Short mmCIF file of N, CA, C and O in Angstrom, two decimals:
data_model
loop_
_atom_site.label_atom_id
_atom_site.label_comp_id
_atom_site.label_asym_id
_atom_site.label_seq_id
_atom_site.Cartn_x
_atom_site.Cartn_y
_atom_site.Cartn_z
N UNK A 20 2.19 -6.00 -1.71
CA UNK A 20 3.43 -6.13 -0.68
C UNK A 20 3.07 -6.93 0.46
O UNK A 20 3.96 -7.61 1.02
N UNK A 21 1.76 -6.99 0.75
CA UNK A 21 1.34 -7.77 1.95
C UNK A 21 1.46 -9.33 1.70
O UNK A 21 1.74 -10.10 2.35
N UNK A 22 1.13 -9.78 0.17
CA UNK A 22 1.40 -11.09 -0.39
C UNK A 22 2.76 -11.29 -0.21
O UNK A 22 3.19 -12.52 0.02
N UNK A 23 3.64 -10.60 -0.38
CA UNK A 23 5.16 -10.96 -0.28
C UNK A 23 5.48 -11.00 1.10
O UNK A 23 6.19 -12.22 1.59
N UNK A 24 4.83 -10.42 2.09
CA UNK A 24 5.15 -10.58 3.57
C UNK A 24 4.77 -11.92 4.07
O UNK A 24 5.35 -12.74 4.58
N UNK A 25 3.45 -12.41 3.67
CA UNK A 25 2.98 -13.60 3.68
C UNK A 25 3.64 -14.86 3.16
O UNK A 25 4.03 -15.77 3.87
N UNK A 26 4.11 -14.39 2.05
CA UNK A 26 4.83 -15.50 1.28
C UNK A 26 6.34 -15.91 2.04
O UNK A 26 6.69 -17.03 2.42
N UNK A 27 6.91 -14.78 2.50
CA UNK A 27 8.31 -15.09 3.33
C UNK A 27 7.82 -15.64 4.65
O UNK A 27 8.71 -16.32 5.26
N UNK A 28 6.74 -15.16 5.15
CA UNK A 28 6.36 -15.90 6.40
C UNK A 28 6.10 -17.35 6.47
O UNK A 28 6.59 -18.14 7.10
N UNK A 29 5.28 -17.76 5.23
CA UNK A 29 5.34 -19.00 4.94
C UNK A 29 6.65 -19.96 4.71
O UNK A 29 6.87 -21.00 5.38
N UNK A 30 7.43 -19.25 4.11
CA UNK A 30 8.93 -19.89 3.79
C UNK A 30 9.60 -20.00 5.11
O UNK A 30 10.16 -20.95 5.49
N UNK A 31 9.39 -18.96 5.95
CA UNK A 31 10.15 -19.00 7.28
C UNK A 31 9.42 -20.15 8.34
O UNK A 31 10.29 -20.90 8.94
N UNK A 32 8.16 -20.49 8.36
CA UNK A 32 7.64 -21.50 9.03
C UNK A 32 7.98 -22.82 8.30
O UNK A 32 8.36 -23.64 9.27
N UNK A 33 7.98 -22.89 7.15
CA UNK A 33 8.34 -24.16 6.56
C UNK A 33 9.79 -24.63 6.91
O UNK A 33 10.09 -25.63 7.21
N UNK A 34 10.61 -23.61 6.64
CA UNK A 34 12.25 -23.52 6.87
C UNK A 34 12.39 -23.97 8.51
O UNK A 34 13.07 -24.82 8.83
N UNK A 35 11.67 -23.53 9.22
CA UNK A 35 11.80 -23.80 10.81
C UNK A 35 11.38 -25.28 11.14
O UNK A 35 11.88 -25.74 12.00
N UNK A 36 10.40 -25.52 10.49
CA UNK A 36 10.01 -26.89 10.68
C UNK A 36 11.03 -27.89 10.18
O UNK A 36 11.05 -29.05 10.94
N UNK A 37 11.58 -27.73 9.13
CA UNK A 37 12.50 -28.54 8.85
C UNK A 37 13.99 -28.46 9.34
O UNK A 37 14.92 -29.06 9.04
N UNK A 38 14.04 -27.46 10.21
CA UNK A 38 15.34 -27.09 10.87
C UNK A 38 16.25 -26.36 10.12
O UNK A 38 17.63 -26.27 10.78
N UNK A 39 15.90 -25.58 9.10
CA UNK A 39 16.96 -24.67 8.50
C UNK A 39 16.84 -23.27 9.24
O UNK A 39 16.17 -22.52 8.90
N UNK A 40 17.67 -23.09 10.19
CA UNK A 40 17.70 -21.81 11.01
C UNK A 40 17.92 -20.54 10.32
O UNK A 40 17.49 -19.72 10.38
N UNK A 41 19.07 -20.58 9.51
CA UNK A 41 19.35 -19.48 8.68
C UNK A 41 18.34 -19.14 7.75
O UNK A 41 18.16 -17.86 7.80
N UNK A 42 17.74 -19.97 6.84
CA UNK A 42 16.91 -19.63 5.96
C UNK A 42 15.55 -18.82 6.85
O UNK A 42 14.96 -18.20 6.26
N UNK A 43 15.24 -19.81 7.75
CA UNK A 43 14.10 -19.22 8.60
C UNK A 43 14.35 -17.92 9.09
O UNK A 43 13.26 -17.04 9.01
N UNK A 44 15.20 -17.63 9.72
CA UNK A 44 15.42 -16.33 10.30
C UNK A 44 15.49 -15.21 9.25
O UNK A 44 15.03 -14.10 9.45
N UNK A 45 16.15 -15.64 8.07
CA UNK A 45 16.23 -14.73 7.06
C UNK A 45 14.96 -14.33 6.54
O UNK A 45 14.38 -13.22 6.34
N UNK A 46 14.04 -15.20 6.34
CA UNK A 46 12.70 -15.22 5.57
C UNK A 46 11.75 -14.49 6.66
O UNK A 46 10.99 -13.76 6.33
N UNK A 47 12.20 -14.83 7.82
CA UNK A 47 11.10 -14.14 8.90
C UNK A 47 11.54 -12.49 9.21
O UNK A 47 10.69 -11.91 9.12
N UNK A 48 12.97 -12.35 9.07
CA UNK A 48 13.17 -10.79 8.91
C UNK A 48 12.69 -10.16 7.62
O UNK A 48 12.10 -9.15 7.81
N UNK A 49 12.91 -10.78 6.61
CA UNK A 49 12.18 -10.18 5.30
C UNK A 49 10.71 -9.90 5.43
O UNK A 49 10.20 -8.84 5.14
N UNK A 50 10.12 -10.85 5.83
CA UNK A 50 8.60 -10.79 6.20
C UNK A 50 8.34 -9.75 7.09
O UNK A 50 7.13 -9.05 6.84
N UNK A 51 9.01 -9.72 8.09
CA UNK A 51 8.93 -8.41 9.14
C UNK A 51 8.81 -6.96 8.58
O UNK A 51 7.95 -6.13 8.81
N UNK A 52 10.03 -6.95 7.74
CA UNK A 52 10.27 -5.68 7.26
C UNK A 52 9.15 -5.31 6.20
O UNK A 52 8.72 -4.42 6.20
N UNK A 53 8.82 -6.50 5.32
CA UNK A 53 7.66 -6.03 4.51
C UNK A 53 6.48 -5.63 5.15
O UNK A 53 5.81 -4.85 4.65
N UNK A 54 6.14 -6.47 6.24
CA UNK A 54 4.95 -6.03 6.76
C UNK A 54 5.00 -4.56 7.42
O UNK A 54 4.10 -4.09 7.20
N UNK A 55 5.98 -4.19 7.82
CA UNK A 55 6.00 -2.87 8.58
C UNK A 55 5.90 -1.86 7.46
O UNK A 55 5.27 -0.84 7.79
N UNK A 56 6.46 -2.06 6.47
CA UNK A 56 6.53 -1.21 5.14
C UNK A 56 4.95 -0.98 4.64
O UNK A 56 4.40 -0.01 4.49
N UNK A 57 4.34 -2.16 4.62
CA UNK A 57 3.16 -2.36 4.34
C UNK A 57 1.97 -1.47 5.19
O UNK A 57 1.22 -0.76 4.87
N UNK A 58 2.38 -1.63 6.65
CA UNK A 58 1.69 -1.13 7.52
C UNK A 58 1.84 0.31 7.56
O UNK A 58 0.77 1.15 7.70
N UNK A 59 3.06 0.76 7.18
CA UNK A 59 3.24 2.40 7.23
C UNK A 59 2.55 2.85 6.01
O UNK A 59 2.05 3.95 6.06
N UNK A 60 2.68 2.11 4.78
CA UNK A 60 1.87 2.82 3.44
C UNK A 60 0.38 2.74 3.83
O UNK A 60 -0.30 3.77 3.35
N UNK A 61 -0.18 1.90 4.44
CA UNK A 61 -1.41 1.75 4.98
C UNK A 61 -1.94 2.98 5.80
O UNK A 61 -2.78 3.54 5.48
N UNK A 62 -1.15 3.25 6.76
CA UNK A 62 -1.40 4.51 7.70
C UNK A 62 -1.29 5.76 6.91
O UNK A 62 -2.05 6.58 7.08
N UNK A 63 -0.40 5.77 6.03
CA UNK A 63 -0.10 7.13 5.12
C UNK A 63 -1.37 7.36 4.29
O UNK A 63 -1.79 8.35 4.02
N UNK A 64 -1.90 6.11 3.67
CA UNK A 64 -2.86 6.25 2.70
C UNK A 64 -4.10 6.52 3.57
O UNK A 64 -5.18 7.39 2.96
N UNK A 65 -4.26 6.01 4.81
CA UNK A 65 -5.47 6.57 5.44
C UNK A 65 -5.46 7.98 5.75
O UNK A 65 -6.34 8.67 5.68
N UNK A 66 -4.20 8.37 6.22
CA UNK A 66 -4.20 10.03 6.49
C UNK A 66 -4.42 10.80 5.26
O UNK A 66 -5.10 11.74 5.39
N UNK A 67 -3.98 10.45 4.23
CA UNK A 67 -4.05 11.10 2.83
C UNK A 67 -5.81 11.21 2.55
O UNK A 67 -6.03 12.28 2.25
N UNK A 68 -6.26 9.98 2.88
CA UNK A 68 -7.67 9.88 2.54
C UNK A 68 -8.51 10.85 3.30
O UNK A 68 -9.37 11.46 2.85
N UNK A 69 -8.30 10.83 4.75
CA UNK A 69 -9.19 11.77 5.45
C UNK A 69 -8.60 13.31 5.29
O UNK A 69 -9.54 14.01 5.60
N UNK A 70 -7.44 13.63 4.94
CA UNK A 70 -7.00 15.05 4.75
C UNK A 70 -7.77 15.42 3.60
O UNK A 70 -8.30 16.60 3.46
N UNK A 71 -7.72 14.89 2.55
CA UNK A 71 -8.36 15.20 1.21
C UNK A 71 -9.79 15.28 1.39
O UNK A 71 -10.46 16.15 0.59
N UNK A 72 -10.39 14.38 2.16
CA UNK A 72 -12.01 14.52 2.31
C UNK A 72 -12.61 13.74 1.10
O UNK A 72 -12.10 13.36 0.35
N UNK A 73 -13.79 14.00 1.13
CA UNK A 73 -14.80 13.42 0.03
C UNK A 73 -14.87 14.47 -1.11
O UNK A 73 -15.07 15.50 -1.00
N UNK A 74 -14.64 13.76 -2.34
CA UNK A 74 -14.83 14.71 -3.48
C UNK A 74 -16.27 14.38 -4.02
O UNK A 74 -16.52 13.02 -4.20
N UNK A 75 -16.93 15.17 -4.53
CA UNK A 75 -18.14 14.84 -5.20
C UNK A 75 -18.41 14.98 -6.68
O UNK A 75 -17.44 15.63 -7.22
#
């Protein structure tokens, strides 16, 4: 998922350099949404890991 966010970020940067405003803003929006989804899943995973504790 983080890979997709980075891909859309690169697309947004390239589109911004070439002056394609609509494509750049759409790609940046998608990258931002994917980043926050990834961040939320990461935090949930950390919480689950610490709640479950260590299994021997």
